[in-house]
Amino acid sequence: MALFSSCDCCIGRRQFLAGGLAAAAALPVQRALAQAPAVKRGRRIDVHHHFLPPQYMKEEHERINFGHDSVSIDKLLSWSPKQSLEIMDQNGIETAIVSITTPGVWFGDVTAARRLSRIWNDYAAEAMRDHPGRYGLFAVVPLPDTEGSLKEIE
């Protein structure tokens, strides 16, 4: 004998459990959101913020084709901390944790990867000094070059 019939007035066991479980799972989230203080503009932290040092971009642009259209390439090549800060301010972001973007630094050339990592990290450190509290960073290391990566960390 079935617990629930298949008539239109009743729901099936799976539907009942799925609906009940989904509602129960949503309650703690809804409660937390209702109790959370309102986010103040300028207090957000962006943990996925790409940084494009000019010398790094110049070398990469000369070396490879990014696979982007000319408008995208122009945007990449014209990137600046000033533009970055303006976008952060428009979106209420106080601090951005910067990271490298495609294509990275490793192309099978140990010397080039080490040089590009150093260029990127030096530029990011300079931006952090010039704009205290606005930037943090995920440092670039030239993996899979273990020795070079350990030197860069040092």
JSON list of N, CA and C in Angstrom, two decimals, residues 16-26:
[
{"chain": "A", "resi": 16, "resn": "PHE", "atom": "N", "xyz": [7.71, 15.81, -1.53]},
{"chain": "A", "resi": 16, "resn": "PHE", "atom": "CA", "xyz": [7.53, 16.30, -0.16]},
{"chain": "A", "resi": 16, "resn": "PHE", "atom": "C", "xyz": [8.88, 16.46, 0.54]},
{"chain": "A", "resi": 17, "resn": "LEU", "atom": "N", "xyz": [9.72, 15.42, 0.46]},
{"chain": "A", "resi": 17, "resn": "LEU", "atom": "CA", "xyz": [11.02, 15.48, 1.12]},
{"chain": "A", "resi": 17, "resn": "LEU", "atom": "C", "xyz": [11.91, 16.55, 0.50]},
{"chain": "A", "resi": 18, "resn": "ALA", "atom": "N", "xyz": [11.93, 16.64, -0.81]},
{"chain": "A", "resi": 18, "resn": "ALA", "atom": "CA", "xyz": [12.77, 17.64, -1.47]},
{"chain": "A", "resi": 18, "resn": "ALA", "atom": "C", "xyz": [12.35, 19.04, -1.08]},
{"chain": "A", "resi": 19, "resn": "GLY", "atom": "N", "xyz": [11.04, 19.29, -1.09]},
{"chain": "A", "resi": 19, "resn": "GLY", "atom": "CA", "xyz": [10.54, 20.62, -0.72]},
{"chain": "A", "resi": 19, "resn": "GLY", "atom": "C", "xyz": [10.83, 20.95, 0.73]},
{"chain": "A", "resi": 20, "resn": "GLY", "atom": "N", "xyz": [10.62, 19.97, 1.61]},
{"chain": "A", "resi": 20, "resn": "GLY", "atom": "CA", "xyz": [10.87, 20.19, 3.04]},
{"chain": "A", "resi": 20, "resn": "GLY", "atom": "C", "xyz": [12.34, 20.38, 3.34]},
{"chain": "A", "resi": 21, "resn": "LEU", "atom": "N", "xyz": [13.20, 19.59, 2.71]},
{"chain": "A", "resi": 21, "resn": "LEU", "atom": "CA", "xyz": [14.64, 19.72, 2.94]},
{"chain": "A", "resi": 21, "resn": "LEU", "atom": "C", "xyz": [15.17, 21.03, 2.39]},
{"chain": "A", "resi": 22, "resn": "ALA", "atom": "N", "xyz": [14.68, 21.42, 1.22]},
{"chain": "A", "resi": 22, "resn": "ALA", "atom": "CA", "xyz": [15.13, 22.68, 0.64]},
{"chain": "A", "resi": 22, "resn": "ALA", "atom": "C", "xyz": [14.74, 23.86, 1.53]},
{"chain": "A", "resi": 23, "resn": "ALA", "atom": "N", "xyz": [13.52, 23.82, 2.04]},
{"chain": "A", "resi": 23, "resn": "ALA", "atom": "CA", "xyz": [13.07, 24.91, 2.92]},
{"chain": "A", "resi": 23, "resn": "ALA", "atom": "C", "xyz": [13.86, 24.92, 4.22]},
{"chain": "A", "resi": 24, "resn": "ALA", "atom": "N", "xyz": [14.12, 23.75, 4.78]},
{"chain": "A", "resi": 24, "resn": "ALA", "atom": "CA", "xyz": [14.88, 23.67, 6.03]},
{"chain": "A", "resi": 24, "resn": "ALA", "atom": "C", "xyz": [16.31, 24.17, 5.83]},
{"chain": "A", "resi": 25, "resn": "ALA", "atom": "N", "xyz": [16.90, 23.84, 4.68]},
{"chain": "A", "resi": 25, "resn": "ALA", "atom": "CA", "xyz": [18.27, 24.28, 4.41]},
{"chain": "A", "resi": 25, "resn": "ALA", "atom": "C", "xyz": [18.33, 25.79, 4.21]},
{"chain": "A", "resi": 26, "resn": "ALA", "atom": "N", "xyz": [17.27, 26.37, 3.67]},
{"chain": "A", "resi": 26, "resn": "ALA", "atom": "CA", "xyz": [17.27, 27.81, 3.40]},
{"chain": "A", "resi": 26, "resn": "ALA", "atom": "C", "xyz": [17.07, 28.65, 4.65]}
]
